[in-house]
Coordinates of C-alpha atoms in Angstrom, one line a residue:
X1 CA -18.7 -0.5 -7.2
X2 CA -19.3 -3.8 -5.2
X3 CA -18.5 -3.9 -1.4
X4 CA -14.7 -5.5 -1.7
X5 CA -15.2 -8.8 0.0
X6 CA -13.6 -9.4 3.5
X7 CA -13.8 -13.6 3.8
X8 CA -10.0 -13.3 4.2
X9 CA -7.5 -13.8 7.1
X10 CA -4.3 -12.2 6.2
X11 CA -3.0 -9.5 3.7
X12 CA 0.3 -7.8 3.0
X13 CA -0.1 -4.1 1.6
X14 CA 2.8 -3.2 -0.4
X15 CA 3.9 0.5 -1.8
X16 CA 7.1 2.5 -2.5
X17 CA 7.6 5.0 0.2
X18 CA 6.6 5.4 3.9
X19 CA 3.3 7.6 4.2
X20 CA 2.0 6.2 0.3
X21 CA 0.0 3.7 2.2
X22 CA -1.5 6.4 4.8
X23 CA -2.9 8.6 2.2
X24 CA -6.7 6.7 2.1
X25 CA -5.7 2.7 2.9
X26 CA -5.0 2.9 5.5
X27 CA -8.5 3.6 7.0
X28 CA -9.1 0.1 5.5
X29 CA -6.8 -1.7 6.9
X30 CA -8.0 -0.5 10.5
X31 CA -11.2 -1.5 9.8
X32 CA -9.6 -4.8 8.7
X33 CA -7.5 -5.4 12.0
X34 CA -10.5 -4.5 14.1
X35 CA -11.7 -7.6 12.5
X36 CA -9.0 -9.6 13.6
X37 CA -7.7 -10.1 10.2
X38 CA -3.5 -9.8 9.8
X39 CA -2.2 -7.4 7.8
X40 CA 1.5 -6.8 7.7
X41 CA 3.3 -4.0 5.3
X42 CA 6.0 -4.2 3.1
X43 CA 7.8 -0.7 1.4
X44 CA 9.8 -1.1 -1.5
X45 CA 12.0 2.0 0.0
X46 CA 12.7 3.8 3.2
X47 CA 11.6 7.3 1.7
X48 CA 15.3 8.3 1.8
X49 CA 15.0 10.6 -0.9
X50 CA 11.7 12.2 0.1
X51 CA 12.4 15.2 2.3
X52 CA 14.2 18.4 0.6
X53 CA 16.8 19.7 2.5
X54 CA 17.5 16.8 4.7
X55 CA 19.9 14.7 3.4
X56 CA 19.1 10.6 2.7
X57 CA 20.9 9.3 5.8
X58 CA 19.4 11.6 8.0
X59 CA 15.6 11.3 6.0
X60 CA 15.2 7.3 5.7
X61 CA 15.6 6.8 9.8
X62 CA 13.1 9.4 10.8
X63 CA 10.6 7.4 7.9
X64 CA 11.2 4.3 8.7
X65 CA 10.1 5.6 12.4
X66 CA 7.3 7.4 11.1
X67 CA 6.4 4.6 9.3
X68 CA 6.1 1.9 12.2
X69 CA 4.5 4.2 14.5
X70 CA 2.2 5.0 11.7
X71 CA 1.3 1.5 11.0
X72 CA 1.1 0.5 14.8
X73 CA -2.4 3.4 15.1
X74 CA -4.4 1.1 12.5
X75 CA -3.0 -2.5 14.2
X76 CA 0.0 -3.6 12.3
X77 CA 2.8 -5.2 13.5
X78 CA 4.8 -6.2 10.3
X79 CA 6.2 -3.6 8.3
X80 CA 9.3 -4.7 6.2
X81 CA 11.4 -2.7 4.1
X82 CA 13.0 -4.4 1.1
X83 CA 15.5 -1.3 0.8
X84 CA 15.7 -0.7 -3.2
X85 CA 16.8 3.1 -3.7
X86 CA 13.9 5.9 -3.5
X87 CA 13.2 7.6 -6.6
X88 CA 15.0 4.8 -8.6
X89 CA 13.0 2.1 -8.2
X90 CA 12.8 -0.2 -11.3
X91 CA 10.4 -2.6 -12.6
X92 CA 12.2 -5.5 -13.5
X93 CA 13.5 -8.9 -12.2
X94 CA 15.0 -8.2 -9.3
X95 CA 12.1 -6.6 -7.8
X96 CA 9.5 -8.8 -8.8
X97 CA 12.1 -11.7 -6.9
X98 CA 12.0 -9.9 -3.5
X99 CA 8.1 -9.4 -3.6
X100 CA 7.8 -13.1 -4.5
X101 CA 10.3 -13.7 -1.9
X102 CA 8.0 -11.8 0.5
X103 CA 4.8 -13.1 -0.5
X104 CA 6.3 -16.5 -0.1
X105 CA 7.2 -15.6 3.8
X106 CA 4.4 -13.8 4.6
X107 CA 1.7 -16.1 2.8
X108 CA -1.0 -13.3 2.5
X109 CA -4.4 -14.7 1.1
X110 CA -5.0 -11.0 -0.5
X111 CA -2.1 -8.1 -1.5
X112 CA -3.1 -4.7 -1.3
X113 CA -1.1 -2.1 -3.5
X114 CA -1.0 1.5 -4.9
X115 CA -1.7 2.6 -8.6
X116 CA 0.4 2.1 -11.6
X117 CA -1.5 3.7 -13.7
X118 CA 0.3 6.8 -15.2
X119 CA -1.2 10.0 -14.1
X120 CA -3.6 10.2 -11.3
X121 CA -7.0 10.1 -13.1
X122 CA -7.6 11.1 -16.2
X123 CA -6.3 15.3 -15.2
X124 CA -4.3 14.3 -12.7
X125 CA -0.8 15.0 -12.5
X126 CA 2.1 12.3 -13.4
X127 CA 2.0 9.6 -10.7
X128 CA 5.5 9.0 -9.2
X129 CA 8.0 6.3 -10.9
X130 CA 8.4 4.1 -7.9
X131 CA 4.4 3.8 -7.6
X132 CA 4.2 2.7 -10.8
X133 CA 6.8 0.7 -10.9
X134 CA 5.8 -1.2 -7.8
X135 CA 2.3 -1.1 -8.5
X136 CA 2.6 -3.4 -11.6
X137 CA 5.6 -5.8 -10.2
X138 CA 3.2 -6.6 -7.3
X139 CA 0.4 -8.1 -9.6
X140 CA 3.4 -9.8 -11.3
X141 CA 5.2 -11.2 -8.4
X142 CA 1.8 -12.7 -6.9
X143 CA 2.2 -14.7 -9.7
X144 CA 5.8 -15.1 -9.5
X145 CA 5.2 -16.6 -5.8
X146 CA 2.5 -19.4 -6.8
X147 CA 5.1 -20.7 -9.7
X148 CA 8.1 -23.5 -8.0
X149 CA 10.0 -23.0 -11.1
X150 CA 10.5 -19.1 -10.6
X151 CA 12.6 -17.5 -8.2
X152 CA 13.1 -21.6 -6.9
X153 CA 15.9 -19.9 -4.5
X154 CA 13.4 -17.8 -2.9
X155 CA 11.7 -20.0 -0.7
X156 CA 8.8 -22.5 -1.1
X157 CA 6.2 -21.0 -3.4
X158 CA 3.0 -19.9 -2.5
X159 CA -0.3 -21.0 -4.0
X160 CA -2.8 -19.1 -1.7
X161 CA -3.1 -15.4 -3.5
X162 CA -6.9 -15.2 -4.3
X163 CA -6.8 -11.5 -5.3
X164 CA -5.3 -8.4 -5.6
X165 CA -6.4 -4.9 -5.0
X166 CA -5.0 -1.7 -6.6
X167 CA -5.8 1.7 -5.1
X168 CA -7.8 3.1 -8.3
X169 CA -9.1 6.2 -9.1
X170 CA -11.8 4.0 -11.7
X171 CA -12.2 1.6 -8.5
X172 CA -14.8 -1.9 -9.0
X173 CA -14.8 -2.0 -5.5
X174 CA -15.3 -0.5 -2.1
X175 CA -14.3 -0.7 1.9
X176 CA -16.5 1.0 4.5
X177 CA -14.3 3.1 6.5
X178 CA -17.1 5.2 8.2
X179 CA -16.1 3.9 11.5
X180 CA -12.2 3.7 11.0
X181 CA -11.7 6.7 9.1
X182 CA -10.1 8.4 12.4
X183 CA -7.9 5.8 13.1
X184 CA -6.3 6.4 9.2
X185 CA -6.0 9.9 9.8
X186 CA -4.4 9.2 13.1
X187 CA -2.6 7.4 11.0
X188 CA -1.3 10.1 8.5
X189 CA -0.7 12.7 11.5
X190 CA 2.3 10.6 12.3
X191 CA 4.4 11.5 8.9
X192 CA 5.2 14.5 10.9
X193 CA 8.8 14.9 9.2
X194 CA 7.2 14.4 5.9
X195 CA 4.2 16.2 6.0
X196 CA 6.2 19.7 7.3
X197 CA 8.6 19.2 4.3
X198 CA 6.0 19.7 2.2
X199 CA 5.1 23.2 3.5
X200 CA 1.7 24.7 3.2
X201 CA -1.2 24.3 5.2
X202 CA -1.9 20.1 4.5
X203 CA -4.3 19.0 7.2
X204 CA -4.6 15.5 7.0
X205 CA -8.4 15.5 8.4
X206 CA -9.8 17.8 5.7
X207 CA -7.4 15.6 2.8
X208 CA -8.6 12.0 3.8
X209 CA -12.5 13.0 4.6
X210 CA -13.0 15.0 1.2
X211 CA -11.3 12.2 -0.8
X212 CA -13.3 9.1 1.7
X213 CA -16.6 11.4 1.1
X214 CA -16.1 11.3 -2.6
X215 CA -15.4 7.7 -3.2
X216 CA -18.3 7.1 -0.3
X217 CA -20.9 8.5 -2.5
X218 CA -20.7 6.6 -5.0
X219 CA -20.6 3.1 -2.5
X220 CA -23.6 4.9 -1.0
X221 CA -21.8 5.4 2.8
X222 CA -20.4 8.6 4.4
X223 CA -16.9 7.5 4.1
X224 CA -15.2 4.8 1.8
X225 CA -11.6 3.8 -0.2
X226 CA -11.8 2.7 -3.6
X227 CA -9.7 -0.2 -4.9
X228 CA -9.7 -1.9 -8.4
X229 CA -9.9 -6.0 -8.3
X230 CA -8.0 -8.3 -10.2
X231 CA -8.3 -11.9 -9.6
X232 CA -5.2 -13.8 -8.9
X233 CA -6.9 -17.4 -9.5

């Protein structure tokens, strides 16, 4: 792994569902606003679906909530929803048109997103539809944005995506989050409604250090978030 490099001013970090973002990035992106860089957020969902026993219009609210207040403990003010249905997100046209659409407003020099790959490692369990799903329309759309003749309706395009980084299990590179680590699980205590759905005894302290210890020993830190690079160009 190779220290990811930071000689960029603004980034949009998109996933699915509120919380997906708090479970490790987020530690980076306080790092990265304590740097002065911008990074605003943009969820495919509100999370609607995500809470059993609480129905969708009572759920999506209280995430959305959780969500902003979340995002405001690691220094982000934009967070954007783009309101496709949880648990039936699709990969297709539509999709990759509102992330262009996005990219194209918010002019992010790097996008940050989740894993498409699908299981979580190679014995780890199925990861989610709607990750994967979003995952790979992100890498797609950054394209989608830089090209005038796609999407021509949805705003000027956007030639200034150097690179995008996918939350990786088999990461190429690294982000120091020694320093902001408390900030991200700061961060993840806010999914209150969320995290108490799931029942048992989660504790977001003892989740994000074990996983930020692992990835850090192999970047050679005490704590660190893994992503995998691809090269927009």
């Amino acid at each position: 792994m190779q220290p990811m490099p930071e000689d960029w001013n603004r980034a949009v970090a998109v996933v699915a569902h509120p919380d997906d973002l708090e479970y490790g990035a987020a530690s980076a992106v306080a790092r990265w606003t304590g740097q002065g860089k911008e990074v605003a957020y943009l969820l495919a969902t509100r999370g609607e679906a995500g809470i059993a026993g609480l129905p969708p219009d009572k759920t999506g609210p209280l995430r959305v909530e959780e969500e902003r207040r979340s995002a405001a403990i690691v220094g982000v003010r934009e967070v954007e929803f783009l309101d496709h249905q949880d648990g039936l997100v699709e990969y297709g046209v539509p999709l990759r048109r509102d992330l262009a659409a996005a990219f194209r407003r918010l002019k992010p020099d790097v996008v940050i997103t989740m894993s498409f790959d699908l299981t979580w490692g190679e014995q780890g369990p199925v990861n989610h539809a709607d990750h994967r799903a979003v995952g790979l329309a992100v890498l797609d759309a950054c394209r989608d944005a830089a090209n005038e003749w796609v999407f021509p309706d949805a705003g000027a395009h956007w030639t200034g995506i150097r690179d995008a980084y996918v939350g990786s299990t088999d990461p190429t590179h690294f982000v120091d989050v020694t320093a902001s680590i408390d900030a991200g699980i700061a961060s993840l205590r806010e999914h209150r409604a969320y995290l108490d759905g799931l029942g048992g005894d989660f504790d977001p302290d003892e989740f994000l250090r074990n996983m930020a210890g692992f990835t850090g020993l192999g970047a050679g830190v005490e704590y660190a978030v893994g992503f995998r690079h691809y090269p927009m160009g």
